Coordinates of C-alpha atoms in Angstrom, one line a residue:
M23 CA 138.1 59.8 -129.6
I24 CA 136.1 62.7 -128.0
Q25 CA 137.0 64.8 -131.2
Q26 CA 135.3 62.7 -133.0
Y27 CA 132.0 62.5 -131.4
I28 CA 131.7 66.5 -130.9
R29 CA 131.9 66.3 -135.0
K30 CA 129.1 63.9 -134.4
L31 CA 126.8 65.3 -131.8
V32 CA 126.9 68.7 -134.3
A33 CA 126.4 66.3 -137.3
Y34 CA 123.2 65.2 -135.5
G35 CA 121.9 68.7 -134.7
R36 CA 122.2 70.0 -138.2
K37 CA 120.2 66.8 -139.2
V38 CA 117.1 67.1 -136.9
G39 CA 117.3 70.8 -137.4
L40 CA 118.5 71.7 -133.8
L41 CA 121.3 73.8 -135.5
E42 CA 121.8 75.9 -138.7
K43 CA 125.0 75.6 -140.8
E44 CA 125.8 79.2 -139.2
D45 CA 125.6 77.5 -136.0
E46 CA 128.4 74.6 -136.1
I47 CA 131.4 76.5 -135.1
Y48 CA 130.1 77.8 -132.1
T49 CA 128.6 75.0 -131.0
I50 CA 131.8 73.4 -131.3
N51 CA 133.8 75.8 -129.4
S52 CA 131.0 75.5 -127.0
L53 CA 131.5 71.6 -126.8
L54 CA 135.3 72.3 -126.5
E55 CA 135.2 74.3 -123.4
L56 CA 132.8 71.7 -121.3
F57 CA 135.3 68.9 -122.7
E58 CA 138.3 71.2 -121.5
L59 CA 139.7 71.3 -125.2
E60 CA 141.3 74.2 -126.6
E61 CA 141.1 72.8 -130.3
L62 CA 139.3 70.7 -132.6
E63 CA 141.7 68.4 -134.4
E64 CA 141.1 67.8 -138.4
A65 CA 138.5 65.5 -139.2
G66 CA 139.2 61.6 -139.6
T67 CA 137.0 58.9 -141.7
D68 CA 135.5 57.8 -138.5
D69 CA 133.9 61.3 -137.9
I70 CA 131.8 60.9 -140.9
Q71 CA 130.0 57.4 -139.7
E72 CA 126.7 58.1 -138.2
E73 CA 125.7 57.0 -135.0
E74 CA 122.5 57.0 -132.4
L75 CA 122.2 59.8 -130.3
D76 CA 122.7 57.6 -127.1
V77 CA 126.1 56.0 -128.6
I78 CA 127.5 59.4 -129.2
L79 CA 126.4 60.7 -125.7
G80 CA 127.5 57.9 -124.2
R81 CA 130.8 57.7 -125.6
M82 CA 131.0 61.6 -124.7
M83 CA 130.2 60.8 -121.0
D84 CA 132.6 57.7 -120.8
Y85 CA 135.4 60.1 -122.1
A86 CA 134.3 62.8 -119.3
H87 CA 134.4 60.2 -116.3
E88 CA 137.9 59.1 -117.5
K89 CA 139.3 62.7 -117.4
G90 CA 137.6 63.5 -114.1
I91 CA 135.1 66.3 -115.6
M92 CA 132.2 64.1 -114.5
E93 CA 132.3 63.2 -111.3
E94 CA 131.0 59.6 -111.2
D95 CA 130.1 57.3 -113.4
S96 CA 126.4 56.4 -112.5
I97 CA 123.0 57.0 -114.0
V98 CA 122.4 60.2 -112.1
Y99 CA 125.6 61.6 -112.8
R100 CA 125.4 60.7 -116.4
D101 CA 121.6 61.9 -116.9
L102 CA 122.8 65.2 -115.2
F103 CA 126.0 65.4 -117.7
D104 CA 124.6 64.2 -120.9
T105 CA 121.6 67.1 -120.2
K106 CA 124.5 69.6 -120.1
I107 CA 125.9 68.6 -123.2
M108 CA 122.7 68.4 -125.0
S109 CA 122.1 72.0 -123.8
K110 CA 124.6 73.4 -126.3
L111 CA 122.5 72.4 -129.3
V112 CA 119.0 73.6 -128.1
P113 CA 117.5 76.9 -129.4
R114 CA 117.0 79.6 -126.5
P115 CA 113.4 79.8 -125.0
S116 CA 112.6 82.7 -126.8
E117 CA 113.3 81.0 -130.2
V118 CA 111.4 78.4 -129.3
I119 CA 108.1 80.0 -128.2
R120 CA 108.2 82.3 -131.2
R121 CA 108.5 79.2 -133.6
F122 CA 105.7 77.5 -131.9
R123 CA 103.3 80.4 -132.0
E124 CA 104.4 81.1 -136.3
L125 CA 103.0 77.6 -136.7
Y126 CA 100.0 77.9 -134.1
A127 CA 98.9 80.7 -136.2
Q128 CA 98.6 78.3 -139.2
D129 CA 97.5 75.4 -137.5
P130 CA 97.3 74.4 -133.7
V131 CA 98.5 70.8 -134.7
K132 CA 101.6 72.1 -136.4
A133 CA 102.7 73.5 -133.6
T134 CA 102.6 70.8 -131.3
D135 CA 104.0 68.3 -133.9
Y136 CA 107.2 71.0 -134.1
Y137 CA 107.3 71.1 -130.2
Y138 CA 106.7 67.3 -129.3
K139 CA 109.9 66.3 -132.3
L140 CA 111.8 69.3 -130.4
S141 CA 111.5 67.6 -126.8
Q142 CA 112.3 64.3 -128.3
D143 CA 115.3 65.9 -130.5
T144 CA 116.9 67.6 -127.7
D145 CA 116.9 64.2 -125.8
Y146 CA 114.8 66.0 -122.6
I147 CA 112.1 62.9 -124.0
R148 CA 114.8 59.9 -124.1
R149 CA 113.4 58.0 -126.8
Y150 CA 115.9 55.4 -126.3
R151 CA 114.6 55.1 -122.5
I152 CA 110.7 55.0 -124.2
K153 CA 111.4 52.2 -126.1
K154 CA 112.6 50.0 -123.2
D155 CA 109.1 50.2 -121.9
Q156 CA 106.8 47.2 -122.1
K157 CA 103.4 47.7 -123.4
W158 CA 100.5 45.9 -124.6
M159 CA 96.4 46.0 -125.0
A160 CA 94.4 43.9 -122.9
D161 CA 90.7 42.9 -123.6
T162 CA 88.5 43.0 -121.0
S163 CA 84.5 43.4 -120.6
Y164 CA 85.1 47.3 -120.5
G165 CA 87.1 47.4 -123.9
Q166 CA 90.8 47.2 -124.7
L167 CA 92.9 48.5 -121.7
D168 CA 96.6 49.9 -122.0
I169 CA 99.1 48.2 -119.9
T170 CA 103.0 49.4 -119.7
I171 CA 105.6 48.4 -117.5
N172 CA 107.3 51.6 -116.8
L173 CA 111.3 50.4 -117.7
S174 CA 112.3 54.2 -118.7
K175 CA 113.0 55.8 -115.2
P176 CA 116.3 54.8 -114.3
E177 CA 116.8 53.0 -110.8
K178 CA 119.4 55.1 -108.9
D179 CA 122.6 53.7 -107.6
P180 CA 123.5 53.4 -103.9
K181 CA 126.1 56.0 -104.2
A182 CA 123.5 58.5 -105.7
I183 CA 120.9 58.0 -103.1
A184 CA 123.7 58.2 -100.3
A185 CA 124.9 61.8 -102.1
A186 CA 121.2 62.8 -102.3
K187 CA 120.7 62.2 -98.8
N188 CA 123.6 64.4 -97.7
A189 CA 123.1 67.0 -100.3
K190 CA 122.3 70.3 -99.0
Q191 CA 118.2 70.3 -99.2
S192 CA 117.1 73.3 -101.8
G193 CA 114.3 74.9 -102.1
Y194 CA 114.8 75.8 -105.6
P195 CA 112.8 75.0 -107.8
K196 CA 110.1 74.3 -105.3
C197 CA 109.1 71.1 -107.6
L198 CA 109.2 69.0 -110.6
L199 CA 106.3 71.3 -112.0
C200 CA 108.0 74.6 -111.6
V201 CA 108.9 77.0 -114.3
E202 CA 112.4 77.4 -112.6
N203 CA 113.1 73.8 -114.2
E204 CA 113.4 75.1 -117.7
G205 CA 117.4 75.6 -118.0
Y206 CA 118.0 74.0 -114.3
A207 CA 121.4 72.3 -114.5
G208 CA 120.1 70.0 -111.8
R209 CA 121.6 68.1 -108.9
V210 CA 121.8 64.7 -107.5
N211 CA 118.4 65.0 -105.8
H212 CA 116.8 67.0 -108.8
P213 CA 117.0 66.1 -112.5
A214 CA 118.8 68.6 -114.8
R215 CA 116.5 70.0 -117.2
Q216 CA 119.0 72.4 -119.7
N217 CA 117.6 70.8 -122.5
H218 CA 113.9 71.6 -121.7
R219 CA 112.0 74.1 -122.9
V220 CA 108.2 75.7 -121.8
I221 CA 105.9 77.2 -124.0
P222 CA 103.7 79.9 -121.7
I223 CA 100.0 79.7 -122.3
E224 CA 97.2 81.9 -121.1
I225 CA 94.3 79.6 -120.0
H226 CA 91.2 81.1 -118.4
G227 CA 93.0 84.5 -117.8
S228 CA 95.8 83.1 -115.8
Q229 CA 99.6 82.1 -117.0
W230 CA 100.3 78.6 -117.1
G231 CA 103.0 76.7 -118.9
F232 CA 102.9 73.7 -121.5
Q233 CA 105.3 70.9 -121.9
Y234 CA 105.5 67.1 -122.4
S235 CA 106.7 64.7 -120.1
P236 CA 109.6 63.2 -120.0
Y237 CA 108.4 59.6 -119.9
V238 CA 105.2 59.6 -122.3
Y239 CA 103.2 57.2 -121.4
Y240 CA 101.0 57.9 -124.2
N241 CA 101.2 59.8 -127.3
E242 CA 101.7 63.2 -126.9
H243 CA 101.7 63.1 -123.0
C244 CA 101.6 66.6 -122.5
I245 CA 101.5 68.7 -118.7
V246 CA 99.9 71.8 -118.5
F247 CA 101.1 73.7 -115.3
N248 CA 100.1 76.5 -113.4
S249 CA 103.5 79.3 -113.7
K250 CA 102.7 79.8 -109.8
H251 CA 103.3 77.2 -107.4
T252 CA 100.0 76.8 -105.9
P253 CA 98.3 73.3 -104.7
M254 CA 95.9 71.3 -106.5
K255 CA 92.3 72.0 -106.3
I256 CA 89.1 71.0 -108.2
E257 CA 86.4 73.8 -108.4
H258 CA 84.7 76.2 -110.9
D259 CA 87.7 77.4 -112.7
T260 CA 89.3 74.5 -113.1
F261 CA 86.4 73.2 -115.4
C262 CA 86.8 76.8 -117.1
K263 CA 90.3 76.4 -117.7
L264 CA 90.1 72.6 -119.2
F265 CA 87.9 73.8 -121.4
D266 CA 89.8 76.5 -122.7
F267 CA 92.9 74.6 -123.0
V268 CA 90.9 72.2 -125.0
K269 CA 89.6 75.1 -127.4
Q270 CA 93.0 76.3 -127.9
F271 CA 94.3 72.8 -128.7
P272 CA 91.0 71.1 -130.0
H273 CA 93.1 68.0 -131.0
Y274 CA 94.1 67.1 -127.6
F275 CA 92.2 65.8 -124.4
V276 CA 93.2 66.9 -121.0
G277 CA 92.4 66.3 -117.4
S278 CA 92.9 67.0 -114.1
N279 CA 94.0 64.5 -111.2
A280 CA 92.0 64.7 -108.0
D281 CA 92.7 67.2 -105.1
L282 CA 92.9 65.0 -102.3
P283 CA 95.5 62.2 -100.9
I284 CA 95.2 58.8 -102.1
V285 CA 93.0 59.5 -104.7
G286 CA 95.2 62.3 -106.3
G287 CA 98.2 62.5 -108.4
S288 CA 101.8 62.2 -107.1
I289 CA 102.1 65.7 -106.6
L290 CA 99.4 67.9 -105.3
S291 CA 101.3 71.0 -104.3
H292 CA 101.7 72.3 -107.8
D293 CA 98.5 72.8 -109.8
H294 CA 98.5 71.2 -113.2
F295 CA 96.7 68.9 -115.8
Q296 CA 97.8 66.2 -118.0
G297 CA 96.4 65.7 -121.8
G298 CA 97.4 64.6 -125.2
H299 CA 97.0 63.7 -128.5
Y300 CA 95.6 59.8 -127.6
E301 CA 92.2 58.0 -127.0
F302 CA 91.9 55.9 -124.1
A303 CA 89.6 52.9 -123.4
M304 CA 87.5 55.1 -121.0
A305 CA 87.1 57.7 -123.6
R306 CA 85.8 54.8 -126.1
A307 CA 83.5 53.3 -123.6
G308 CA 79.6 54.2 -124.4
L309 CA 77.0 54.7 -121.9
D310 CA 75.2 52.2 -119.4
K311 CA 72.3 54.8 -118.9
S312 CA 71.3 58.0 -120.0
F313 CA 69.8 60.8 -117.8
T314 CA 68.0 63.9 -117.8
I315 CA 68.8 66.8 -115.4
Q316 CA 66.0 69.6 -114.6
G317 CA 67.5 72.9 -116.0
F318 CA 69.7 71.0 -118.2
E319 CA 67.6 69.6 -120.4
D320 CA 70.0 70.7 -123.5
V321 CA 72.7 68.9 -122.0
E322 CA 73.6 64.8 -122.4
V323 CA 73.9 62.9 -118.9
G324 CA 74.8 59.2 -118.6
I325 CA 76.7 56.7 -116.4
V326 CA 79.7 55.1 -118.5
N327 CA 80.2 51.4 -119.0
W328 CA 83.3 51.5 -116.9
P329 CA 84.9 50.1 -114.0
M330 CA 84.9 53.3 -111.7
S331 CA 81.8 55.8 -111.4
V332 CA 81.8 58.0 -114.1
I333 CA 79.5 60.4 -115.1
R334 CA 79.8 61.7 -119.0
I335 CA 77.9 65.2 -120.1
S336 CA 78.3 66.7 -123.1
C337 CA 76.8 69.3 -125.1
T338 CA 77.6 71.8 -128.2
D339 CA 77.9 74.6 -125.2
S340 CA 80.9 74.2 -123.1
D341 CA 79.4 76.9 -120.5
R342 CA 76.4 74.7 -120.1
L343 CA 78.7 71.8 -119.3
I344 CA 80.6 73.8 -116.5
A345 CA 77.5 74.9 -115.3
L346 CA 75.9 71.4 -114.6
A347 CA 79.8 70.3 -113.7
D348 CA 79.8 73.1 -110.8
V349 CA 76.0 71.3 -109.7
I350 CA 77.5 67.7 -109.7
L351 CA 80.6 68.7 -107.8
E352 CA 79.1 71.1 -105.1
K353 CA 77.0 67.7 -104.7
W354 CA 79.3 65.3 -104.4
R355 CA 81.5 67.1 -102.1
G356 CA 79.0 67.4 -99.5
Y357 CA 77.1 63.9 -100.5
T358 CA 76.7 60.7 -98.2
D359 CA 75.3 57.7 -98.6
E360 CA 76.1 55.2 -95.6
S361 CA 74.3 52.1 -97.4
A362 CA 77.2 52.3 -99.8
F363 CA 79.6 53.4 -97.6
I364 CA 80.1 56.6 -99.0
F365 CA 81.0 59.7 -96.3
A366 CA 81.6 63.0 -97.7
Q367 CA 83.5 64.0 -94.4
T368 CA 84.9 62.0 -91.1
E369 CA 86.0 64.1 -88.0
G370 CA 86.1 67.2 -90.4
E371 CA 88.3 65.6 -93.1
P372 CA 86.5 65.7 -96.4
H373 CA 86.4 62.7 -98.7
N374 CA 84.7 63.4 -101.8
T375 CA 86.2 65.0 -104.8
I376 CA 86.4 64.5 -108.6
T377 CA 88.7 63.8 -111.4
P378 CA 87.8 65.6 -114.4
I379 CA 88.9 64.7 -118.2
A380 CA 87.6 67.2 -121.1
R381 CA 87.5 66.5 -124.9
K382 CA 86.0 67.9 -128.0
R383 CA 84.1 65.0 -130.0
G384 CA 83.0 66.6 -133.4
E385 CA 80.6 69.7 -132.6
K386 CA 80.3 68.7 -129.0
Y387 CA 82.6 69.1 -125.9
E388 CA 82.4 66.5 -123.4
L389 CA 83.3 65.9 -120.0
D390 CA 83.8 63.0 -118.0
L391 CA 83.5 63.2 -114.2
V392 CA 84.7 60.5 -112.3
L393 CA 83.5 60.0 -108.6
R394 CA 86.2 59.9 -106.2
N395 CA 86.4 59.2 -102.4
N396 CA 89.5 58.6 -100.2
I397 CA 88.4 57.4 -97.1
T398 CA 90.4 54.7 -94.9
T399 CA 89.7 52.0 -92.6
Q400 CA 91.5 49.3 -90.4
E401 CA 90.8 46.9 -92.9
H402 CA 91.7 49.0 -96.3
P403 CA 94.6 51.8 -94.7
M404 CA 95.4 52.5 -97.8
G405 CA 91.9 53.4 -98.9
V406 CA 88.7 51.8 -99.1
F407 CA 88.3 52.9 -102.9
H408 CA 92.2 52.0 -103.9
P409 CA 93.3 48.8 -104.9
H410 CA 92.9 46.3 -102.6
A411 CA 95.3 43.8 -100.4
K412 CA 94.5 41.0 -102.9
L413 CA 95.8 43.1 -105.5
H414 CA 98.8 44.6 -104.4
H415 CA 101.3 41.7 -106.1
I416 CA 100.6 43.7 -109.3
K417 CA 99.5 47.1 -108.2
K418 CA 99.3 49.1 -105.1
E419 CA 100.1 52.6 -106.0
N420 CA 97.2 55.5 -106.2
I421 CA 94.7 55.5 -109.2
G422 CA 95.6 58.6 -110.9
L423 CA 94.1 60.3 -113.5
I424 CA 96.0 58.1 -116.2
E425 CA 94.8 54.7 -114.7
V426 CA 91.6 56.2 -114.4
M427 CA 91.5 56.7 -118.2
G428 CA 92.2 53.0 -118.9
L429 CA 96.1 53.0 -118.9
A430 CA 97.5 50.7 -116.3
V431 CA 101.6 51.8 -115.3
L432 CA 103.3 49.0 -113.5
P433 CA 106.3 48.8 -111.6
A434 CA 109.6 47.7 -113.3
R435 CA 109.9 44.9 -110.9
L436 CA 107.0 43.0 -112.9
K437 CA 109.4 42.5 -116.0
D438 CA 111.7 40.2 -114.1
E439 CA 108.9 39.0 -112.3
M440 CA 106.9 38.1 -114.7
D441 CA 109.8 36.2 -116.6
S442 CA 110.9 34.1 -113.9
L443 CA 107.1 33.1 -112.9
A444 CA 106.6 31.8 -116.5
D445 CA 110.0 29.9 -116.1
A446 CA 108.7 28.5 -112.8
L447 CA 105.3 27.7 -113.9
L448 CA 106.4 25.6 -117.1
A449 CA 108.8 23.8 -115.0
G450 CA 105.9 22.9 -112.6
K451 CA 108.2 24.4 -109.6
D452 CA 106.5 25.8 -106.1
I453 CA 105.8 29.2 -106.4
R454 CA 105.3 29.3 -102.9
A455 CA 109.0 28.3 -102.0
D456 CA 110.4 31.6 -104.0
E457 CA 110.3 34.8 -101.7
V458 CA 109.9 36.7 -105.0
L459 CA 107.2 35.1 -106.5
E460 CA 105.3 33.9 -103.2
K461 CA 103.1 36.8 -103.7
H462 CA 101.9 35.9 -107.5
A463 CA 101.1 32.3 -105.8
D464 CA 97.5 32.6 -105.0
W465 CA 96.8 34.6 -108.5
A466 CA 98.2 31.9 -110.4
D467 CA 96.4 29.5 -108.9
E468 CA 93.3 31.1 -109.5
F469 CA 94.0 31.5 -113.4
L470 CA 95.9 28.7 -114.2
P471 CA 92.7 26.1 -114.4
K472 CA 91.3 28.4 -116.9
Y473 CA 94.1 27.3 -119.4
S474 CA 94.4 23.7 -120.5
P475 CA 98.2 22.2 -120.3
E476 CA 98.3 22.5 -124.3
S477 CA 97.6 26.3 -124.5
R478 CA 100.5 26.8 -121.8
D479 CA 103.2 24.3 -122.8
T480 CA 105.8 26.9 -123.6
K481 CA 107.0 29.9 -122.4
E482 CA 105.4 32.2 -125.1
K483 CA 102.2 30.9 -124.2
L484 CA 102.7 31.6 -120.9
M485 CA 103.7 35.2 -121.1
E486 CA 100.5 35.8 -123.2
I487 CA 98.7 34.7 -121.0
L488 CA 100.3 36.4 -118.1
H489 CA 99.7 39.7 -120.0
K490 CA 96.2 38.5 -120.6
E491 CA 95.7 38.3 -116.7
I492 CA 97.5 41.2 -115.6
G493 CA 95.0 43.3 -117.8
H494 CA 92.3 41.5 -115.8
V495 CA 94.1 42.5 -112.7
F496 CA 94.1 45.8 -113.5
M497 CA 90.3 45.8 -114.4
H498 CA 89.6 44.6 -110.9
V499 CA 92.1 47.8 -109.7
L500 CA 89.6 50.2 -111.6
E501 CA 86.7 48.4 -110.0
D502 CA 88.3 48.6 -106.3
A503 CA 88.6 52.5 -106.9
G504 CA 85.3 53.1 -108.1
V505 CA 82.8 54.6 -105.6
Y506 CA 80.0 52.3 -106.9
K507 CA 80.3 48.8 -107.2
R508 CA 79.6 47.0 -110.7
T509 CA 76.8 45.4 -109.1
E510 CA 73.0 46.1 -109.3
E511 CA 72.6 47.5 -105.6
G512 CA 76.0 49.6 -106.5
Q513 CA 74.8 51.0 -110.0
K514 CA 71.1 51.5 -107.9
A515 CA 73.2 53.6 -105.1
F516 CA 74.9 55.7 -108.1
E517 CA 71.3 56.3 -109.8
R518 CA 70.3 58.0 -106.2
F519 CA 73.2 60.2 -106.4
I520 CA 72.1 61.4 -110.1
S521 CA 68.5 61.6 -109.0
S522 CA 69.6 63.6 -106.4
L523 CA 71.1 66.5 -108.4

């Protein structure tokens, strides 16, 4: 059995362009060594039948576990081992970089198209898992928001969790974003990256890496990371780097998470940006009101029609945007407005920061500056400008860059919970009597009266309603995260800040 799947994997490599004809024997021998075999048997008729990559890898791992080559037959160990298998087909970093640069010289789009396809063909981006994610668009008063229930990150099994707890703690690589991940075999508490390749780029005179996210929450979801393990920091150089990247890849937007806990991303210890070839609802949103800033009359400034507090500035000259962004950042860092419960710092702890997103639109450069504040209170221990407890049944995690722009990344638990909730509502069951569904009861009581019995008399109709209502919950999540509320009083407070510039 293993013999035919070795042939099928090599055939897959040829088909997608990972291997040339001259690479076949070398790759077969590498795979024979991996599976502790000494020779390749004659091809049978089954060897010719094409199968999907995940099926091929699955059969190979079944064999490896049966023969004791793969230690455990669980998702963590299978992920480590199938990455080792795929590493036999992946070109060396220098080959990938050389090809990327050759294509970039022709057109940046050709270069990113090549690299994105490579990242999928090597199984670094696991297409068959990404397909499992539930995705839909939800109509709201702010436009169509992207909703996804993330099912592509596998749950760890108890054995792997125990093994990770008992494993020797290693500082190599220092984090998931470090360049040392390229080619790393991984361990039970760190993913394998033998099939991963990084493109080195220079932005604003410093060395950075360019790669794609293995979870691709949106089209060509890329990560741009500092080649040094250095903490996140929003400053003048951040704006310079964002626009330098946009100039090199004008078909991509790029943004940075904020640099403070609660309002920042999941990895604050390593300076990085996220970008991609996608237009989010926030980018599509127009302006509520325009302003002129003294000394920057050539720059268009406005408040974006968005649930969070966003200042958009645009100009044909990116240097002018950087100069104004410096002014806004410096002012916001030290800005306090007690009437709006905005405090620059309490007991020496800073609270104000910015989530910036840069893009090119036609001949103009654009920079969205999302005002953030991470103050906490007894009533809101997870953050005043964070999803409030009433919404935690759907979303309680931090609102990072991706959510800020209008894409909800929701926990996998919601798939089964919404399925069960639809069944319970259809059957007229008491939701409060169900310990899993009880947390959704108040929400259901709130939205159900809006729909006639006829509009929710099938499970299909109910699922459609639930998807729509989840979109509304996410809209309120973003409103909670906004430092200035979408009320007349809140918008006046927002305008006071802009007037102070």
